[in-house]
Tab-separated table of C-alpha atoms in Angstrom:
chain	number	residue	atom	x	y	z
A	1	MET	CA	-0.042	-0.118	-0.153
A	2	ALA	CA	2.760	2.319	1.001
A	3	GLU	CA	4.694	1.910	-2.161
A	4	GLU	CA	1.600	2.430	-4.277
A	5	ALA	CA	0.938	5.746	-2.711
A	6	HIS	CA	4.331	7.051	-3.377
A	7	GLY	CA	4.004	5.760	-6.885
A	8	ALA	CA	0.726	7.753	-7.230
A	9	GLU	CA	2.570	10.906	-5.932
A	10	GLU	CA	5.498	10.435	-8.360
A	11	GLY	CA	3.460	10.053	-11.314
A	12	GLY	CA	0.180	8.505	-12.492
A	13	LEU	CA	-2.165	6.110	-10.680
A	14	VAL	CA	-1.087	2.513	-9.787
A	15	PHE	CA	-4.088	0.281	-9.768
A	16	HIS	CA	-3.564	-3.211	-8.117
A	17	PRO	CA	-7.234	-3.772	-7.676
A	18	MET	CA	-6.716	-7.540	-8.154
A	19	ASP	CA	-3.841	-8.154	-6.183
A	20	GLN	CA	-5.926	-8.959	-3.240
A	21	PHE	CA	-7.319	-11.963	-4.858
A	22	ILE	CA	-3.892	-13.523	-5.617
A	23	VAL	CA	-3.447	-16.845	-3.837
A	24	LYS	CA	-0.082	-17.254	-2.313
A	25	PRO	CA	1.750	-19.518	0.192
A	26	LEU	CA	1.316	-18.555	3.732
A	27	PHE	CA	4.742	-19.902	4.382
A	28	GLY	CA	7.679	-19.416	2.118
A	29	ASP	CA	7.566	-17.959	-1.248
A	30	GLY	CA	7.409	-21.189	-3.522
A	31	ALA	CA	4.998	-22.201	-6.085
A	32	VAL	CA	1.340	-23.096	-5.022
A	33	GLY	CA	0.842	-26.650	-5.132
A	34	MET	CA	-2.323	-28.704	-4.250
A	35	PHE	CA	-1.568	-29.291	-0.562
A	36	THR	CA	0.345	-25.908	-0.014
A	37	VAL	CA	-1.147	-23.861	3.067
A	38	THR	CA	-2.027	-20.798	1.404
A	39	ASN	CA	-4.134	-17.498	2.361
A	40	VAL	CA	-6.986	-19.817	1.172
A	41	THR	CA	-6.182	-22.397	3.573
A	42	LEU	CA	-6.016	-19.475	6.363
A	43	TRP	CA	-9.323	-17.974	5.495
A	44	MET	CA	-11.237	-20.907	5.148
A	45	ALA	CA	-9.906	-22.265	8.361
A	46	ILE	CA	-11.068	-18.835	9.888
A	47	THR	CA	-14.592	-19.302	8.257
A	48	VAL	CA	-14.777	-22.717	9.792
A	49	LEU	CA	-13.704	-21.265	13.222
A	50	CYS	CA	-16.541	-18.624	12.970
A	51	ILE	CA	-19.172	-21.223	12.331
A	52	VAL	CA	-18.033	-23.310	14.909
A	53	ALA	CA	-18.029	-20.148	17.308
A	54	LEU	CA	-21.578	-19.424	16.410
A	55	LEU	CA	-23.394	-22.572	15.940
A	56	VAL	CA	-21.544	-25.012	18.444
A	57	LEU	CA	-19.864	-22.825	21.038
A	58	GLY	CA	-22.893	-20.264	20.984
A	59	THR	CA	-25.454	-22.852	21.532
A	60	SER	CA	-23.473	-24.824	24.175
A	61	ARG	CA	-25.619	-23.954	26.949
A	62	ARG	CA	-28.821	-25.207	25.383
A	63	ALA	CA	-30.610	-22.485	27.100
A	64	THR	CA	-34.312	-22.217	26.782
A	65	ILE	CA	-33.872	-18.487	27.002
A	66	PRO	CA	-31.244	-17.997	24.464
A	67	SER	CA	-28.090	-15.781	24.699
A	68	ARG	CA	-27.368	-13.381	21.968
A	69	THR	CA	-25.139	-15.571	20.146
A	70	GLN	CA	-27.439	-18.538	20.553
A	71	SER	CA	-30.255	-16.253	19.261
A	72	VAL	CA	-28.337	-15.660	16.150
A	73	ALA	CA	-27.502	-19.301	15.623
A	74	GLU	CA	-31.183	-20.179	16.044
A	75	LEU	CA	-32.220	-17.318	13.650
A	76	ALA	CA	-29.864	-18.667	11.108
A	77	TYR	CA	-31.295	-22.229	11.612
A	78	GLY	CA	-34.740	-20.997	11.346
A	79	PHE	CA	-34.012	-18.993	8.423
A	80	ILE	CA	-32.508	-21.810	6.270
A	81	TYR	CA	-34.800	-24.455	7.642
A	82	LYS	CA	-37.864	-22.468	6.651
A	83	MET	CA	-36.193	-21.812	3.325
A	84	VAL	CA	-35.751	-25.255	2.432
A	85	GLU	CA	-39.312	-26.209	3.775
A	86	ASP	CA	-40.847	-23.312	1.835
A	87	VAL	CA	-38.854	-23.353	-1.446
A	88	ALA	CA	-38.040	-26.986	-1.803
A	89	GLY	CA	-40.665	-28.729	-0.006
A	90	LYS	CA	-41.069	-31.094	2.975
A	91	ASP	CA	-39.320	-33.667	1.101
A	92	ALA	CA	-36.062	-31.793	0.928
A	93	ILE	CA	-35.806	-31.444	4.702
A	94	PRO	CA	-33.113	-34.373	4.669
A	95	TYR	CA	-30.809	-32.076	2.772
A	96	PHE	CA	-31.120	-29.218	5.137
A	97	PRO	CA	-27.800	-29.584	6.608
A	98	ALA	CA	-26.145	-29.506	2.939
A	99	VAL	CA	-27.918	-26.152	2.407
A	100	MET	CA	-27.044	-24.806	5.749
A	101	THR	CA	-23.380	-25.863	5.026
A	102	LEU	CA	-23.421	-23.957	1.789
A	103	PHE	CA	-25.089	-20.884	3.316
A	104	MET	CA	-23.042	-20.613	6.375
A	105	PHE	CA	-19.678	-21.073	4.371
A	106	ILE	CA	-20.794	-18.477	1.866
A	107	VAL	CA	-22.050	-15.927	4.241
A	108	PHE	CA	-18.893	-16.255	6.484
A	109	SER	CA	-16.609	-16.188	3.650
A	110	ASN	CA	-18.232	-12.956	2.236
A	111	PHE	CA	-18.170	-11.362	5.526
A	112	LEU	CA	-14.610	-12.134	6.528
A	113	GLY	CA	-13.836	-11.100	3.120
A	114	LEU	CA	-14.870	-7.590	3.881
A	115	LEU	CA	-12.319	-7.244	6.507
A	116	PRO	CA	-9.383	-5.111	5.366
A	117	MET	CA	-6.370	-6.961	4.604
A	118	SER	CA	-8.302	-10.275	4.208
A	119	PHE	CA	-8.854	-12.628	1.570
A	120	THR	CA	-12.209	-13.522	-0.161
A	121	THR	CA	-12.305	-17.196	-0.775
A	122	THR	CA	-15.917	-16.861	-2.661
A	123	SER	CA	-14.529	-14.358	-5.021
A	124	HIS	CA	-12.710	-16.984	-6.688
A	125	ILE	CA	-14.361	-18.808	-9.482
A	126	ALA	CA	-12.673	-22.246	-8.439
A	127	VAL	CA	-14.464	-22.180	-5.424
A	128	THR	CA	-17.810	-21.190	-6.413
A	129	ALA	CA	-17.679	-23.428	-9.535
A	130	VAL	CA	-16.942	-26.310	-7.134
A	131	LEU	CA	-20.008	-25.582	-5.038
A	132	ALA	CA	-22.324	-24.851	-7.818
A	133	MET	CA	-21.055	-28.168	-9.763
A	134	ALA	CA	-21.549	-29.980	-6.463
A	135	VAL	CA	-25.080	-28.678	-6.141
A	136	PHE	CA	-25.775	-29.517	-9.848
A	137	LEU	CA	-24.462	-32.939	-9.749
A	138	PHE	CA	-26.009	-33.707	-6.550
A	139	VAL	CA	-29.437	-32.442	-7.629
A	140	THR	CA	-29.263	-34.319	-11.063
A	141	LEU	CA	-27.976	-37.711	-9.361
A	142	LEU	CA	-30.864	-37.258	-6.594
A	143	GLY	CA	-33.300	-36.629	-9.193
A	144	PHE	CA	-32.564	-39.790	-11.203
A	145	TRP	CA	-32.136	-41.872	-8.150
A	146	LYS	CA	-35.577	-40.764	-6.798
A	147	HIS	CA	-37.447	-40.822	-9.943
A	148	GLY	CA	-35.503	-42.758	-12.436
A	149	LEU	CA	-35.894	-41.652	-15.983
A	150	SER	CA	-38.938	-40.116	-15.257
A	151	PHE	CA	-36.875	-37.291	-13.849
A	152	LEU	CA	-36.403	-36.196	-17.589
A	153	GLY	CA	-40.002	-35.028	-17.123
A	154	ILE	CA	-38.938	-31.723	-15.781
A	155	PHE	CA	-37.941	-30.899	-19.388
A	156	TRP	CA	-41.319	-32.047	-20.963
A	157	ILE	CA	-43.796	-29.259	-19.739
A	158	THR	CA	-47.176	-31.068	-20.114
A	159	SER	CA	-49.162	-28.143	-19.471
A	160	ALA	CA	-47.917	-26.331	-22.525
A	161	PRO	CA	-49.424	-26.940	-26.060
A	162	LEU	CA	-47.805	-30.117	-27.864
A	163	VAL	CA	-46.097	-28.205	-30.615
A	164	LEU	CA	-44.484	-26.049	-28.261
A	165	ARG	CA	-42.989	-28.849	-26.007
A	166	PRO	CA	-40.004	-29.628	-28.153
A	167	ILE	CA	-38.962	-26.121	-28.086
A	168	LEU	CA	-39.672	-25.838	-24.243
A	169	ALA	CA	-37.785	-28.765	-23.887
A	170	LEU	CA	-34.771	-27.422	-25.571
A	171	ILE	CA	-34.907	-24.194	-23.740
A	172	GLU	CA	-35.237	-26.097	-20.533
A	173	ILE	CA	-32.416	-28.419	-21.137
A	174	ILE	CA	-30.120	-25.309	-22.218
A	175	SER	CA	-31.064	-23.477	-18.941
A	176	TYR	CA	-30.565	-26.632	-16.885
A	177	PHE	CA	-26.993	-26.945	-17.818
A	178	VAL	CA	-26.475	-23.280	-17.536
A	179	ARG	CA	-27.465	-23.482	-14.017
A	180	PRO	CA	-24.135	-24.370	-12.576
A	181	LEU	CA	-22.477	-21.318	-14.560
A	182	SER	CA	-24.848	-18.546	-13.516
A	183	HIS	CA	-24.948	-19.880	-10.046
A	184	SER	CA	-21.117	-19.732	-9.576
A	185	ILE	CA	-20.332	-16.858	-11.629
A	186	ARG	CA	-22.926	-14.802	-10.060
A	187	LEU	CA	-21.319	-15.254	-6.517
A	188	ALA	CA	-17.769	-14.858	-7.492
A	189	GLY	CA	-18.478	-12.039	-9.790
A	190	ASN	CA	-20.395	-10.169	-7.082
A	191	MET	CA	-17.566	-10.571	-4.826
A	192	MET	CA	-14.873	-9.918	-6.927
A	193	ALA	CA	-16.546	-6.677	-8.198
A	194	GLY	CA	-17.341	-4.944	-5.209
A	195	HIS	CA	-13.946	-5.731	-3.558
A	196	ALA	CA	-12.100	-4.532	-6.999
A	197	VAL	CA	-14.125	-1.309	-6.920
A	198	ILE	CA	-13.402	-0.643	-3.237
A	199	LYS	CA	-9.516	-1.130	-4.097
A	200	VAL	CA	-9.864	1.181	-7.157
A	201	PHE	CA	-11.419	3.818	-4.882
A	202	ALA	CA	-8.735	3.133	-2.270
A	203	ALA	CA	-6.226	4.029	-4.818
A	204	PHE	CA	-7.968	7.311	-5.848
A	205	ALA	CA	-7.899	8.147	-2.136
A	206	ALA	CA	-4.150	8.741	-2.349
A	207	VAL	CA	-4.741	11.713	-4.710
A	208	LEU	CA	-5.348	14.695	-2.751
A	209	ALA	CA	-7.825	16.438	-4.645
A	210	ILE	CA	-10.455	13.569	-5.057
A	211	SER	CA	-9.415	11.853	-1.717
A	212	PRO	CA	-12.594	13.120	0.381
A	213	PHE	CA	-14.757	12.006	-2.690
A	214	ALA	CA	-13.115	8.447	-2.814
A	215	ILE	CA	-13.339	7.879	0.997
A	216	VAL	CA	-16.888	8.654	0.984
A	217	ALA	CA	-17.346	6.278	-2.079
A	218	ILE	CA	-15.399	3.622	-0.319
A	219	THR	CA	-17.589	3.837	2.718
A	220	ALA	CA	-20.587	3.627	0.495
A	221	ILE	CA	-19.510	0.800	-1.561
A	222	TYR	CA	-18.677	-1.006	1.648
A	223	ALA	CA	-22.122	-0.587	2.964
A	224	LEU	CA	-23.301	-1.902	-0.284
A	225	GLU	CA	-21.043	-4.909	-0.151
A	226	VAL	CA	-22.065	-5.723	3.449
A	227	LEU	CA	-25.567	-6.012	1.885
A	228	VAL	CA	-24.354	-7.891	-1.266
A	229	SER	CA	-22.462	-10.441	0.631
A	230	PHE	CA	-25.644	-11.451	2.670
A	231	ILE	CA	-27.829	-11.324	-0.207
A	232	GLN	CA	-25.351	-13.483	-2.568
A	233	ALA	CA	-25.180	-16.164	0.289
A	234	TYR	CA	-29.060	-15.908	0.607
A	235	VAL	CA	-29.289	-16.122	-3.288
A	236	PHE	CA	-26.894	-19.168	-3.489
A	237	ALA	CA	-28.936	-20.945	-0.805
A	238	ILE	CA	-32.311	-20.190	-2.354
A	239	LEU	CA	-31.347	-21.180	-5.747
A	240	THR	CA	-30.024	-24.678	-4.283
A	241	CYS	CA	-33.375	-24.926	-2.831
A	242	VAL	CA	-35.042	-24.129	-5.928
A	243	TYR	CA	-33.020	-26.881	-7.594
A	244	LEU	CA	-33.391	-29.345	-4.864
A	245	LYS	CA	-37.196	-28.969	-5.652
A	246	ASP	CA	-36.655	-30.293	-9.131
A	247	ALA	CA	-35.154	-33.470	-7.690
A	248	VAL	CA	-37.356	-34.298	-4.634
A	249	SER	CA	-40.740	-33.241	-6.142
A	250	ASP	CA	-42.664	-35.038	-8.681
A	251	PRO	CA	-41.286	-34.290	-12.168
A	252	HIS	CA	-44.828	-34.132	-13.859
A	253	HIS	CA	-46.404	-31.636	-11.464
B	1	MET	CA	-22.997	-3.455	-13.991
B	2	ALA	CA	-20.514	-3.775	-11.273
B	3	THR	CA	-18.772	-6.348	-13.029
B	4	GLU	CA	-18.435	-4.156	-16.168
B	5	THR	CA	-16.896	-1.488	-14.097
B	6	THR	CA	-14.309	-3.887	-12.568
B	7	THR	CA	-13.441	-5.422	-15.910
B	8	ALA	CA	-12.949	-1.784	-17.386
B	9	GLU	CA	-10.863	-0.751	-14.314
B	10	LEU	CA	-9.005	-4.231	-14.809
B	11	GLY	CA	-8.283	-3.464	-18.319
B	12	HIS	CA	-7.037	0.198	-17.591
B	13	GLY	CA	-4.797	-1.292	-14.783
B	14	SER	CA	-3.293	-4.057	-16.858
B	15	GLY	CA	-2.655	-1.314	-19.487
B	16	LEU	CA	0.021	0.139	-17.178
B	17	PRO	CA	3.339	-1.511	-17.976
B	18	GLU	CA	4.403	-2.489	-14.236
B	19	THR	CA	0.953	-3.931	-13.475
B	20	ALA	CA	1.054	-6.088	-16.650
B	21	ALA	CA	4.474	-7.404	-15.744
B	22	GLU	CA	3.553	-8.407	-12.361
B	23	ALA	CA	-0.004	-9.660	-12.429
B	24	PRO	CA	-1.143	-12.004	-15.319
B	25	GLY	CA	-4.566	-10.673	-15.378
B	26	MET	CA	-7.324	-11.850	-13.106
B	27	PRO	CA	-5.928	-14.033	-10.130
B	28	GLN	CA	-9.209	-15.840	-10.497
B	29	LEU	CA	-8.140	-17.300	-13.910
B	30	ASP	CA	-4.669	-18.605	-12.732
B	31	PHE	CA	-5.582	-22.163	-13.068
B	32	SER	CA	-2.241	-23.124	-11.114
B	33	THR	CA	-4.015	-22.467	-7.950
B	34	PHE	CA	-7.365	-24.062	-8.773
B	35	SER	CA	-6.310	-27.606	-7.381
B	36	ASN	CA	-5.076	-25.755	-4.201
B	37	GLN	CA	-8.154	-23.939	-3.764
B	38	ILE	CA	-10.395	-27.018	-4.653
B	39	PHE	CA	-8.559	-29.014	-2.279
B	40	TRP	CA	-8.830	-26.777	0.873
B	41	LEU	CA	-12.624	-25.914	-0.194
B	42	VAL	CA	-13.434	-29.830	-0.201
B	43	ILE	CA	-11.764	-30.198	3.300
B	44	THR	CA	-13.532	-27.012	4.615
B	45	MET	CA	-17.025	-28.145	3.293
B	46	ILE	CA	-16.546	-31.776	4.588
B	47	VAL	CA	-15.468	-30.278	8.287
B	48	ILE	CA	-18.415	-27.802	8.225
B	49	TYR	CA	-20.942	-30.275	6.949
B	50	PHE	CA	-19.862	-32.895	9.607
B	51	VAL	CA	-19.639	-30.185	12.604
B	52	LEU	CA	-23.201	-28.885	11.430
B	53	SER	CA	-25.008	-32.321	10.737
B	54	ARG	CA	-23.340	-33.883	13.871
B	55	ILE	CA	-23.276	-31.311	16.744
B	56	ALA	CA	-24.833	-28.043	15.815
B	57	LEU	CA	-28.009	-28.672	13.995
B	58	PRO	CA	-29.296	-31.440	16.179
B	59	ARG	CA	-28.592	-29.264	19.325
B	60	ILE	CA	-30.187	-26.357	17.780
B	61	GLY	CA	-33.017	-28.241	16.433
B	62	SER	CA	-33.557	-29.900	20.006
B	63	VAL	CA	-33.142	-26.567	21.570
B	64	LEU	CA	-36.133	-25.191	19.581
B	65	ALA	CA	-38.044	-28.199	20.013
B	66	ASP	CA	-37.746	-28.074	23.794
B	67	ARG	CA	-38.511	-24.254	23.819
B	68	GLN	CA	-41.771	-25.183	21.709
B	69	GLY	CA	-42.652	-27.846	24.185
B	70	ALA	CA	-42.189	-25.572	27.025
B	71	ILE	CA	-44.314	-22.738	25.481
B	72	THR	CA	-46.990	-25.448	24.831
B	73	ASN	CA	-46.886	-26.644	28.311
B	74	ASP	CA	-47.093	-23.204	29.480
B	75	ILE	CA	-49.926	-22.268	27.594
B	76	ALA	CA	-51.904	-25.397	28.427
B	77	ALA	CA	-50.866	-24.620	32.228
B	78	ALA	CA	-52.145	-21.085	31.722
B	79	GLU	CA	-55.434	-22.231	30.038
B	80	ASP	CA	-55.729	-24.575	33.253
B	81	LEU	CA	-55.204	-21.806	35.640
B	82	LYS	CA	-57.546	-19.683	33.587
B	83	GLN	CA	-60.266	-22.287	33.856
B	84	LYS	CA	-59.664	-22.625	37.602
B	85	ALA	CA	-59.904	-18.769	38.016
B	86	VAL	CA	-63.307	-18.986	36.040
B	87	GLU	CA	-64.454	-21.770	38.325
B	88	ALA	CA	-63.268	-19.671	41.437
B	89	GLU	CA	-65.105	-16.668	40.256
B	90	ALA	CA	-68.340	-18.724	39.738
B	91	ALA	CA	-68.159	-20.129	43.103
B	92	TYR	CA	-67.590	-16.817	44.779
B	93	ASN	CA	-70.773	-15.449	42.889
B	94	GLN	CA	-72.566	-18.394	44.133
B	95	ALA	CA	-71.516	-17.780	47.451
B	96	LEU	CA	-72.410	-14.278	47.219
B	97	ILE	CA	-75.963	-15.141	45.795
B	98	ASP	CA	-76.431	-17.668	48.602
B	99	ALA	CA	-75.458	-15.156	51.223
B	100	ARG	CA	-77.828	-12.609	49.664
B	101	ALA	CA	-80.625	-14.862	49.647
B	102	GLU	CA	-79.610	-15.888	53.165
B	103	ALA	CA	-79.570	-12.336	54.353
B	104	SER	CA	-82.903	-11.382	52.799
B	105	ARG	CA	-84.488	-14.608	54.571
B	106	ILE	CA	-83.231	-13.461	57.576
B	107	VAL	CA	-84.791	-9.987	57.001
B	108	GLU	CA	-87.926	-11.450	56.207
B	109	ASP	CA	-88.164	-13.684	59.540
B	110	ALA	CA	-87.231	-10.815	61.522
B	111	LYS	CA	-89.889	-8.528	59.857
B	112	ALA	CA	-92.329	-11.044	60.268
B	113	GLY	CA	-91.459	-11.698	64.103
B	114	ILE	CA	-91.482	-8.152	64.585
B	115	LYS	CA	-94.952	-7.744	62.955
B	116	ALA	CA	-96.303	-10.470	64.870
B	117	ASP	CA	-95.126	-8.965	68.187
B	118	LEU	CA	-96.280	-5.683	67.011
B	119	ASP	CA	-99.874	-6.978	66.326
B	120	LYS	CA	-99.977	-8.858	69.579
B	121	ALA	CA	-99.036	-5.670	71.320
B	122	ILE	CA	-101.456	-3.397	69.403
B	123	ALA	CA	-104.239	-6.279	70.053
B	124	VAL	CA	-103.546	-5.959	73.635
B	125	ALA	CA	-103.436	-2.314	73.583
B	126	ASP	CA	-106.659	-2.129	71.737
B	127	ALA	CA	-108.344	-4.254	74.302
B	128	GLU	CA	-107.003	-2.329	77.282
B	129	ILE	CA	-108.262	0.974	75.484
B	130	ALA	CA	-111.729	-0.686	75.025
B	131	ALA	CA	-112.078	-1.674	78.591
B	132	LYS	CA	-110.826	1.577	79.814
B	133	SER	CA	-113.243	3.520	77.336
B	134	ALA	CA	-116.136	1.195	78.356
B	135	GLU	CA	-115.456	1.988	81.927
B	136	ALA	CA	-115.327	5.613	81.237
B	137	GLU	CA	-118.519	5.477	79.259
B	138	LYS	CA	-120.097	4.036	82.104
B	139	ALA	CA	-118.914	6.650	84.523
B	140	ILE	CA	-119.961	9.146	82.151
B	141	GLY	CA	-123.423	7.731	81.864
B	142	ALA	CA	-123.627	7.508	85.682
B	143	ILE	CA	-122.528	11.260	85.947
B	144	ARG	CA	-125.062	12.217	83.117
B	145	ALA	CA	-127.836	10.529	84.883
B	146	SER	CA	-127.275	11.735	88.378
B	147	ALA	CA	-126.653	15.242	86.834
B	148	SER	CA	-130.064	15.220	85.046
B	149	GLU	CA	-131.836	13.936	88.242
B	150	SER	CA	-130.341	16.544	90.336
B	151	ALA	CA	-131.118	18.988	87.662
B	152	ALA	CA	-134.890	17.912	87.676
B	153	GLU	CA	-134.815	18.333	91.512
B	154	VAL	CA	-133.487	21.617	91.202
B	155	ALA	CA	-135.878	22.530	88.587
B	156	LYS	CA	-138.915	21.285	90.556
B	157	ASP	CA	-137.843	23.004	93.846
B	158	ILE	CA	-137.285	26.129	91.553
B	159	ALA	CA	-140.768	25.780	90.007
B	160	LYS	CA	-142.607	25.091	93.507
B	161	ASP	CA	-140.564	28.327	94.860
B	162	ILE	CA	-141.692	30.386	91.730
B	163	VAL	CA	-145.181	29.074	91.680
B	164	ALA	CA	-145.466	29.677	95.697
B	165	ALA	CA	-144.280	33.165	95.169
B	166	VAL	CA	-146.628	33.903	92.139
B	167	ALA	CA	-150.052	32.070	93.030
B	168	PRO	CA	-149.586	30.607	96.801
B	169	GLY	CA	-151.739	27.819	97.514
B	170	LYS	CA	-153.396	27.542	94.429
B	171	ILE	CA	-151.542	24.859	92.654
B	172	ASP	CA	-150.521	21.781	94.659
B	173	ALA	CA	-146.989	20.541	94.695
B	174	LYS	CA	-147.659	17.361	92.942
B	175	SER	CA	-149.013	18.932	89.695
B	176	ILE	CA	-146.094	21.308	89.731
B	177	THR	CA	-143.853	18.342	89.919
B	178	ALA	CA	-145.688	16.191	87.154
B	179	ALA	CA	-145.366	19.481	84.711
B	180	VAL	CA	-141.808	19.650	85.284
B	181	THR	CA	-141.076	16.187	84.573
B	182	ALA	CA	-143.264	16.344	81.577
B	183	LYS	CA	-141.275	19.585	80.443
B	184	ILE	CA	-137.882	18.075	80.947
B	185	LYS	CA	-138.769	14.941	79.049
B	186	GLY	CA	-140.655	17.016	76.205
């Protein structure tokens, strides 16, 4: 940061808005291999610790009259439980822990990513694509396992006129396979964009003339990002529920 | 929209020579780090899943169920107590009604007793008054009789004296007495 500010004074702005997303080893300076302990490892571990602190330590007293932490944990539980029940239906309740896992991981990663100097794991397409593909494959396999080949009925819209059905089926199939792509890019794109914009304004803040504006803009975008962090986690979870509904409910509804 | 802005900024940033030299575009598209990220992500998700499904979610679920049970029990107990309160109020009202009826009965009895005593006393007093007035009438009758007798005597004597004074010896005493008696009766 300090060098960047100096560089800006000497001549021209220096933008490094994407540097915050670089995956680098925590110890040493070597290449990033598969098992290297990197900043990804660190921030994912912090995410796990936060989730444990909230949902396990926060509820350790099992109080009938909850403490504040326990209230938050119960709120999160009720929020996702109701979402699964309402959106995906009662049949999807067995998959509630999986949806909860996704939601808690994403919401904590997003919020932790908002801390200055932190690393946002969910801003990486590698992470969100794996999550989205996992949801996609799970839902598809679950659908075939539950309904056999009649699961393909979700592409054959019986309520539409017969002539339209093949066209609709094509559109449905395309949109079905685009799901993991939009599911993952939505989250990673939102997280990356917000953080990059904040960083760009942070670079502008080094220029005296526009620094008040830049600082106000950083504050405003930060507030927006707090909102986006939650909303994207919510959207990811609710879309997972929507996809789950296809698998657990009757394909010929 | 935000993504477009970022891309534009990114393009601008990588246009600068030193940035272009340092960062090869988006770190998100640096495939050499993918295996690392995916490895740690999978570990993380497995850990979170097991922590949630084994410890956290059953615990929170049971806490919520316990609370729901406690609330249901408390509401039932409250209903029970309310029912008891209603019963107690009904009993209280019944007791009040009974007490009022008892009180009015006592008042009636007392009134009847007093009335009977009063009637008896009035009857006794009436009888006494009747006896006294009969006595008095008798006495008055006696007085009246003696008074008219005396008055007749006096009238006869006065008539004899007047006759003797006016016409001595012409009219005898017997006829004078008869005339006075007839005059008094007449």
